[in-house]
Tab-separated table of C-alpha atoms in Angstrom:
chain	number	residue	atom	x	y	z
S	136	LEU	CA	-0.043	-0.038	0.039
S	137	SER	CA	1.149	3.470	-0.733
S	138	SER	CA	-0.613	6.580	0.441
S	139	SER	CA	-3.653	4.579	1.459
S	140	GLU	CA	-5.476	4.338	4.757
S	141	ASN	CA	-8.213	2.546	6.756
S	142	ASN	CA	-7.687	-0.800	4.847
S	143	VAL	CA	-7.921	-4.265	6.174
S	144	ILE	CA	-5.458	-6.771	4.847
S	145	GLN	CA	-6.727	-10.179	6.074
S	146	ASP	CA	-6.624	-13.976	5.568
S	147	ASN	CA	-4.081	-13.990	2.813
S	148	THR	CA	-1.173	-16.555	2.265
S	149	LEU	CA	1.964	-14.592	1.005
S	150	THR	CA	4.995	-16.732	0.038
S	151	ASN	CA	8.344	-16.145	-1.773
S	152	ASN	CA	8.152	-12.424	-2.191
S	153	GLY	CA	10.669	-9.590	-1.634
S	154	TYR	CA	8.129	-8.107	0.984
S	155	GLY	CA	5.083	-9.952	2.161
S	156	VAL	CA	3.235	-6.550	2.983
S	157	ASN	CA	4.664	-3.148	2.317
S	158	LEU	CA	3.124	0.037	3.801
S	159	TYR	CA	4.502	3.363	2.652
S	160	ASP	CA	2.822	6.607	3.736
S	161	SER	CA	-0.315	4.589	4.804
S	162	PRO	CA	-1.589	5.153	8.293
S	163	SER	CA	-4.417	3.525	10.200
S	164	ASN	CA	-4.622	0.168	8.411
S	165	THR	CA	-5.069	-3.390	10.008
S	166	ILE	CA	-2.980	-6.345	8.909
S	167	THR	CA	-4.485	-9.396	10.436
S	168	SER	CA	-4.610	-13.343	10.140
S	169	ASN	CA	-2.196	-13.594	7.297
S	170	THR	CA	0.352	-16.319	6.668
S	171	ILE	CA	3.762	-14.722	5.396
S	172	ASN	CA	6.727	-16.866	4.738
S	173	SER	CA	10.126	-17.235	2.988
S	174	ASP	CA	10.456	-13.528	1.899
S	175	ASP	CA	13.879	-12.303	0.876
S	176	GLY	CA	13.706	-9.082	2.676
S	177	TYR	CA	10.906	-8.255	5.171
S	178	GLY	CA	7.652	-10.088	6.204
S	179	ILE	CA	6.007	-6.691	6.747
S	180	LYS	CA	7.687	-3.401	6.240
S	181	VAL	CA	6.225	-0.141	7.601
S	182	ASP	CA	7.619	3.174	6.606
S	183	HIS	CA	6.009	6.609	7.099
S	184	SER	CA	2.917	4.935	8.322
S	185	ASN	CA	1.540	5.793	11.827
S	186	ALA	CA	-1.082	3.980	13.893
S	187	ASN	CA	-1.306	0.699	11.965
S	188	ILE	CA	-2.368	-2.472	13.805
S	189	ILE	CA	-0.513	-5.727	13.018
S	190	THR	CA	-2.160	-8.736	14.772
S	191	GLY	CA	-2.619	-12.465	14.507
S	192	ASN	CA	-0.341	-13.069	11.614
S	193	VAL	CA	2.067	-16.068	11.247
S	194	GLN	CA	5.395	-14.997	9.764
S	195	SER	CA	8.629	-17.008	9.075
S	196	GLY	CA	11.859	-17.271	6.912
S	197	ALA	CA	12.615	-13.690	6.299
S	198	SER	CA	15.663	-11.419	7.049
S	199	THR	CA	13.271	-9.493	9.317
S	200	GLY	CA	9.852	-10.373	10.244
S	201	ILE	CA	8.547	-6.715	10.750
S	202	SER	CA	10.687	-3.669	9.994
S	203	VAL	CA	9.388	-0.207	11.231
S	204	THR	CA	10.897	3.016	10.233
S	205	ASN	CA	9.679	6.672	10.537
S	206	SER	CA	6.331	5.197	11.980
S	207	ASN	CA	4.918	5.571	15.437
S	208	LEU	CA	2.018	4.472	17.545
S	209	LEU	CA	1.806	0.953	16.022
S	210	THR	CA	0.155	-1.917	17.707
S	211	ILE	CA	1.875	-5.251	17.011
S	212	GLU	CA	0.150	-7.976	18.990
S	213	ALA	CA	-0.353	-11.759	19.131
S	214	ASN	CA	1.708	-12.543	16.054
S	215	SER	CA	4.191	-15.488	15.544
S	216	PHE	CA	7.646	-14.975	14.197
S	217	LYS	CA	9.913	-17.931	13.402
S	218	ASN	CA	13.163	-18.696	11.726
S	219	ASN	CA	14.279	-15.154	10.798
S	220	GLN	CA	17.346	-13.256	11.317
S	221	HIS	CA	15.522	-10.539	13.169
S	222	GLY	CA	11.970	-10.792	14.588
S	223	ILE	CA	10.930	-7.237	14.916
S	224	TYR	CA	13.022	-4.276	14.179
S	225	LEU	CA	12.133	-0.633	15.378
S	226	ASN	CA	14.359	2.024	13.927
S	227	ASN	CA	14.337	5.446	15.492
S	228	VAL	CA	10.443	5.405	16.060
S	229	GLY	CA	8.269	5.996	19.005
S	230	GLY	CA	5.248	5.069	20.980
S	231	ASN	CA	4.840	1.641	19.666
S	232	SER	CA	3.305	-1.381	21.581
S	233	VAL	CA	4.812	-5.032	21.047
S	234	ALA	CA	2.693	-7.383	23.117
S	235	ASN	CA	1.774	-10.986	23.410
S	236	ASN	CA	3.859	-12.200	20.383
S	237	VAL	CA	5.566	-15.475	20.070
S	238	PHE	CA	9.224	-15.586	18.761
S	239	GLU	CA	11.022	-18.928	17.944
S	240	SER	CA	14.373	-19.440	16.531
S	241	ASN	CA	15.257	-15.856	15.197
S	242	LEU	CA	18.968	-15.984	14.960
S	243	ASP	CA	20.106	-12.467	15.654
S	244	ASN	CA	17.381	-11.127	17.843
S	245	ALA	CA	13.675	-11.374	18.631
S	246	ILE	CA	13.073	-7.592	19.178
S	247	GLN	CA	15.582	-4.836	18.356
S	248	ILE	CA	15.081	-1.172	19.062
S	249	ASP	CA	17.599	1.389	17.787
S	250	GLY	CA	16.762	5.019	18.793
S	251	GLY	CA	13.528	6.781	19.487
S	252	GLY	CA	11.835	5.458	22.561
S	253	TRP	CA	8.496	5.418	24.621
S	254	HIS	CA	7.699	1.861	23.666
S	255	THR	CA	5.858	-0.861	25.617
S	256	ILE	CA	7.309	-4.367	25.141
S	257	ASN	CA	5.290	-6.886	27.325
S	258	HIS	CA	4.024	-10.451	27.628
S	259	ASN	CA	6.009	-11.778	24.675
S	260	THR	CA	7.464	-15.357	24.647
S	261	ILE	CA	10.903	-15.544	23.076
S	262	SER	CA	12.250	-19.065	22.948
S	263	SER	CA	14.943	-21.045	21.729
S	264	PRO	CA	16.922	-21.789	19.000
S	265	TRP	CA	17.214	-23.996	15.908
S	266	SER	CA	16.769	-27.676	16.722
S	267	GLY	CA	19.756	-30.077	16.101
S	268	SER	CA	23.191	-30.240	17.332
S	269	CYS	CA	24.972	-27.229	15.707
S	270	GLY	CA	26.736	-25.980	18.899
S	271	ASP	CA	26.635	-22.328	20.000
S	272	SER	CA	25.714	-21.070	16.444
S	273	CYS	CA	22.250	-22.423	17.056
S	274	TYR	CA	21.292	-19.919	19.631
S	275	SER	CA	19.717	-16.629	19.109
S	276	SER	CA	22.212	-13.691	19.961
S	277	GLU	CA	19.703	-11.620	21.823
S	278	GLY	CA	16.068	-11.869	23.019
S	279	ILE	CA	15.638	-8.093	23.199
S	280	ARG	CA	18.253	-5.556	22.207
S	281	VAL	CA	17.443	-1.949	23.004
S	282	SER	CA	19.205	1.454	22.478
S	283	ALA	CA	16.612	4.043	23.186
S	284	ASP	CA	14.924	6.188	25.802
S	285	ALA	CA	12.034	5.540	28.153
S	286	VAL	CA	11.132	1.926	27.205
S	287	ARG	CA	8.913	-0.390	29.320
S	288	ILE	CA	9.868	-3.940	29.093
S	289	HIS	CA	7.961	-6.141	31.365
S	290	SER	CA	6.432	-9.592	31.771
S	291	ASN	CA	8.257	-11.147	28.993
S	292	THR	CA	9.536	-14.852	29.070
S	293	ILE	CA	12.881	-15.419	27.439
S	294	SER	CA	15.077	-18.552	26.810
S	295	GLY	CA	17.568	-19.778	24.421
S	296	ALA	CA	19.405	-16.461	23.836
S	297	LYS	CA	23.032	-15.627	24.568
S	298	ILE	CA	21.753	-12.434	26.131
S	299	GLY	CA	18.248	-12.290	27.277
S	300	ILE	CA	17.906	-8.488	27.399
S	301	ASN	CA	20.691	-6.112	26.155
S	302	VAL	CA	20.444	-2.561	27.102
S	303	LEU	CA	23.063	-0.159	25.450
S	304	TYR	CA	23.325	3.552	25.562
S	305	SER	CA	19.870	4.127	26.918
S	306	SER	CA	18.292	6.322	29.610
S	307	GLY	CA	15.345	6.838	31.718
S	308	ASP	CA	14.385	8.963	34.730
S	309	GLY	CA	15.604	6.390	37.576
S	310	LYS	CA	12.201	5.785	38.805
S	311	CYS	CA	10.773	2.373	39.632
S	312	ILE	CA	6.949	2.098	39.426
S	313	ASP	CA	5.578	-1.349	40.544
S	314	THR	CA	2.129	-0.776	39.174
S	315	PHE	CA	2.945	1.283	36.011
S	316	ASN	CA	0.291	3.837	37.327
S	317	GLY	CA	1.085	7.639	37.954
S	318	ASN	CA	3.997	7.387	35.524
S	319	THR	CA	5.862	10.498	34.228
S	320	GLY	CA	6.363	8.944	30.859
S	321	GLU	CA	10.064	8.950	31.091
S	322	GLU	CA	10.782	5.777	32.842
S	323	PHE	CA	12.925	3.068	31.509
S	324	LEU	CA	11.749	-0.075	33.292
S	325	LEU	CA	12.784	-3.803	33.066
S	326	HIS	CA	10.166	-5.330	35.334
S	327	ASN	CA	8.757	-8.874	35.979
S	328	ASN	CA	10.543	-10.546	33.147
S	329	ILE	CA	11.456	-14.268	33.467
S	330	ILE	CA	14.720	-15.201	31.807
S	331	SER	CA	16.519	-18.564	31.610
S	332	VAL	CA	20.148	-17.960	31.052
S	333	LEU	CA	21.725	-20.099	28.418
S	334	GLY	CA	24.566	-22.508	29.137
S	335	SER	CA	27.156	-21.990	26.351
S	336	GLY	CA	30.850	-22.098	25.723
S	337	GLU	CA	30.634	-18.295	25.432
S	338	MET	CA	29.772	-15.830	28.159
S	339	THR	CA	25.992	-15.472	28.399
S	340	ASN	CA	23.798	-13.060	30.350
S	341	GLY	CA	20.220	-12.708	31.545
S	342	ILE	CA	20.362	-8.965	31.541
S	343	LYS	CA	23.279	-6.953	30.264
S	344	GLN	CA	23.656	-3.083	30.331
S	345	THR	CA	26.268	-1.103	28.872
S	346	ASN	CA	26.877	2.746	29.302
S	347	SER	CA	23.257	3.652	30.261
S	348	GLU	CA	21.726	5.711	32.987
S	349	LYS	CA	18.662	5.804	35.361
S	350	ILE	CA	17.235	2.354	34.339
S	351	CYS	CA	15.054	0.401	36.796
S	352	TYR	CA	15.644	-3.296	37.064
S	353	GLU	CA	12.858	-4.545	39.161
S	354	GLU	CA	11.416	-7.911	40.176
S	355	ASN	CA	12.983	-9.893	37.346
S	356	THR	CA	13.552	-13.647	37.675
S	357	ILE	CA	16.685	-15.013	36.303
S	358	THR	CA	17.872	-18.577	36.552
S	359	GLY	CA	21.176	-20.208	34.894
S	360	PRO	CA	22.526	-23.584	34.338
S	361	ASN	CA	25.565	-24.976	35.920
S	362	GLY	CA	27.515	-25.246	32.790
S	363	GLY	CA	29.194	-22.697	30.549
S	364	ASP	CA	29.743	-19.033	31.806
S	365	PRO	CA	26.277	-17.716	32.737
S	366	ARG	CA	25.742	-14.402	34.506
S	367	SER	CA	22.365	-13.114	35.689
S	368	ILE	CA	22.667	-9.317	35.605
S	369	THR	CA	25.778	-7.320	34.377
S	370	LEU	CA	25.957	-3.564	34.382
S	371	ASN	CA	29.102	-1.829	32.981
S	372	GLY	CA	29.363	1.915	32.810
S	373	ASP	CA	26.040	2.510	34.501
S	374	LYS	CA	24.850	5.879	36.067
S	375	ASN	CA	22.363	6.225	38.892
S	376	SER	CA	20.234	2.979	37.998
S	377	VAL	CA	18.310	1.026	40.499
S	378	VAL	CA	18.531	-2.909	40.685
S	379	LYS	CA	15.717	-3.811	42.947
S	380	ASN	CA	13.950	-6.990	44.252
S	381	ASN	CA	15.239	-9.199	41.412
S	382	GLN	CA	15.556	-13.094	42.071
S	383	MET	CA	18.872	-14.484	40.764
S	384	SER	CA	20.009	-18.136	41.177
S	385	VAL	CA	22.473	-20.656	39.734
S	386	GLY	CA	25.298	-19.704	37.159
S	387	ASN	CA	28.740	-18.226	37.591
S	388	TYR	CA	27.927	-14.731	38.774
S	389	GLY	CA	24.730	-13.211	40.080
S	390	LEU	CA	24.810	-9.377	39.920
S	391	THR	CA	28.014	-7.698	38.582
S	392	VAL	CA	28.508	-3.929	38.597
S	393	SER	CA	31.587	-2.375	37.230
S	394	ASN	CA	32.903	1.147	36.113
S	395	SER	CA	29.683	2.568	37.416
S	396	GLU	CA	28.521	5.399	39.687
S	397	GLY	CA	25.501	6.004	41.783
S	398	THR	CA	23.917	2.609	41.300
S	399	THR	CA	21.323	1.540	43.951
S	400	ILE	CA	21.208	-2.320	44.731
S	401	THR	CA	18.352	-3.134	46.980
S	402	GLY	CA	16.203	-6.119	48.026
S	403	ASN	CA	17.801	-8.679	45.551
S	404	THR	CA	18.552	-12.285	46.156
S	405	ALA	CA	21.523	-13.888	44.549
S	406	ASN	CA	22.108	-17.532	45.689
S	407	ASP	CA	23.885	-20.497	44.415
S	408	PHE	CA	26.487	-19.035	42.004
S	409	LEU	CA	29.816	-20.633	41.458
S	410	TYR	CA	31.740	-17.352	42.138
S	411	HIS	CA	30.135	-14.337	43.592
S	412	GLY	CA	26.573	-13.456	44.486
S	413	ILE	CA	26.801	-9.762	44.147
S	414	SER	CA	30.078	-8.155	43.193
S	415	VAL	CA	31.063	-4.534	42.501
S	416	SER	CA	34.333	-3.207	40.997
S	417	LYS	CA	35.863	0.107	40.014
S	418	SER	CA	32.824	1.910	40.930
S	419	GLN	CA	31.862	4.988	43.094
S	420	SER	CA	28.911	6.021	45.256
S	421	ILE	CA	27.113	2.639	45.189
S	422	THR	CA	24.404	1.823	47.734
S	423	ILE	CA	23.825	-1.793	48.704
S	424	THR	CA	20.972	-2.466	51.069
S	425	ASP	CA	18.684	-5.322	52.193
S	426	ASN	CA	20.155	-7.986	49.698
S	427	THR	CA	20.592	-11.664	50.268
S	428	ALA	CA	23.583	-13.721	48.893
S	429	ASN	CA	23.700	-17.176	50.172
S	430	ASP	CA	25.258	-20.449	49.305
S	431	ASN	CA	27.793	-19.142	46.768
S	432	GLY	CA	30.856	-20.990	45.659
S	433	ASP	CA	32.021	-24.663	46.224
S	434	GLU	CA	34.957	-26.483	47.586
S	435	TYR	CA	36.475	-27.077	44.148
S	436	HIS	CA	37.189	-23.462	43.304
S	437	ASP	CA	39.765	-21.327	45.116
S	438	TYR	CA	38.529	-18.054	43.349
S	439	GLY	CA	35.040	-16.829	44.327
S	440	GLY	CA	32.569	-18.171	46.865
S	441	ASN	CA	31.720	-14.708	48.152
S	442	GLY	CA	28.424	-13.507	49.054
S	443	PHE	CA	29.404	-9.822	48.426
S	444	TYR	CA	32.725	-9.085	46.696
S	445	LEU	CA	33.912	-5.365	46.461
S	446	SER	CA	36.935	-4.842	44.367
S	447	ALA	CA	38.888	-2.093	42.699
S	448	GLY	CA	41.289	-4.475	40.957
S	449	GLY	CA	44.261	-2.221	42.154
S	450	ILE	CA	43.061	0.538	39.826
S	451	GLY	CA	41.328	3.641	41.341
S	452	GLY	CA	38.991	2.696	43.980
S	453	THR	CA	35.516	1.332	44.746
S	454	THR	CA	33.424	3.482	47.191
S	455	ILE	CA	30.150	2.224	48.797
S	456	THR	CA	28.047	4.853	50.237
S	457	ALA	CA	26.088	2.446	52.407
S	458	MET	CA	26.233	-1.229	52.917
S	459	THR	CA	23.261	-1.982	55.376
S	460	GLY	CA	20.821	-4.800	56.064
S	461	ASN	CA	22.319	-7.420	53.819
S	462	THR	CA	22.653	-11.281	54.511
S	463	ALA	CA	25.395	-13.480	53.344
S	464	ASN	CA	25.222	-17.060	54.816
S	465	ASN	CA	26.926	-20.350	53.891
S	466	ASN	CA	29.219	-19.048	51.196
S	467	SER	CA	32.296	-21.177	50.503
S	468	HIS	CA	34.674	-18.340	51.145
S	469	HIS	CA	33.524	-14.964	52.630
S	470	GLY	CA	30.222	-13.398	53.366
S	471	PHE	CA	31.564	-9.893	52.693
S	472	ASN	CA	34.915	-9.600	50.862
S	473	VAL	CA	36.291	-6.014	50.617
S	474	ASP	CA	39.740	-5.463	48.991
S	475	SER	CA	42.154	-2.841	50.294
S	476	PHE	CA	41.372	-0.538	47.436
S	477	SER	CA	37.749	-0.207	48.333
S	478	GLU	CA	36.079	1.811	50.919
S	479	VAL	CA	32.587	1.383	52.636
S	480	THR	CA	31.355	4.556	54.225
S	481	THR	CA	28.654	2.937	56.271
S	482	PHE	CA	28.573	-0.872	57.167
S	483	THR	CA	25.863	-1.506	59.607
S	484	GLY	CA	23.038	-4.199	60.266
S	485	ASN	CA	24.581	-6.925	57.967
S	486	THR	CA	24.432	-10.680	58.858
S	487	ALA	CA	27.025	-13.285	57.952
S	488	THR	CA	26.912	-16.852	59.262
S	489	GLY	CA	28.349	-20.217	58.150
S	490	ASN	CA	30.904	-18.712	55.729
S	491	THR	CA	34.311	-20.427	55.437
């Protein structure tokens, strides 16, 4: 469609085309209940076309399932995306809703957002990889990859990706809102996602953040395998984000924060990791309160086994503004391990028992 609006594209089978459906300068259309497969380029391409509804379609076998450019206020809901390089790609657009979709075996990522923002990404299921014994190359690189402002990513279920959610060069307002009511519109929230971290010969992450600020990571559940190099939450280059009430268990590392400033770590649980439950390195003005890190480490590894590990690595220093109300029990080395280059301003009300 070109320069056309208020149409319904429904109940078609579209196979082996360059584009399955192509909208240009065409707002307020509905694309529903179509089967779209084996397209060289895009299953659905939307350009300069606002307020379209894309729902109930089954799409597979393209370089990108849905590509959105220069288009805002789209609803992409209850579709299926399978065996693509990319599932959905939002490029420098705003105010779109991606909800209740199913993604399977999309090799690069299920959802990618570059630029723009103010999107809601919720209740999607992103699952594993190609069947067969093809090693690490089978697995999706990323479930959700986002470089944008003020995005809500909540209530998604992700498995079979090397990085569950990858946040890069993004920003919010630092607020966490449990109910999503009374919002300012500027929040960047990762809330209530369930992520199974992949076991792989490569490093894998449930949530990974790079050079971002004022993000809220709240009430996510992240579990890992015993094999490979899995990490639950990794923040590098963070400024003033909040990591709150997340449940992390099993893998190599729980929460790792490095080269960061002003991060608040509160109410999290990080148990049963091979190395450290919660570790902070080369960071300043970090607040660590009311967290639990138990049963980390084992008798076979000399390195690690700490509930909380604060390290400057001999470079610069790590400063902790407050470390209060935390619990570290039954770790194979230390409950709280602070190296000589790190400083804790306030250390009070913490509990450590049964550590060796």
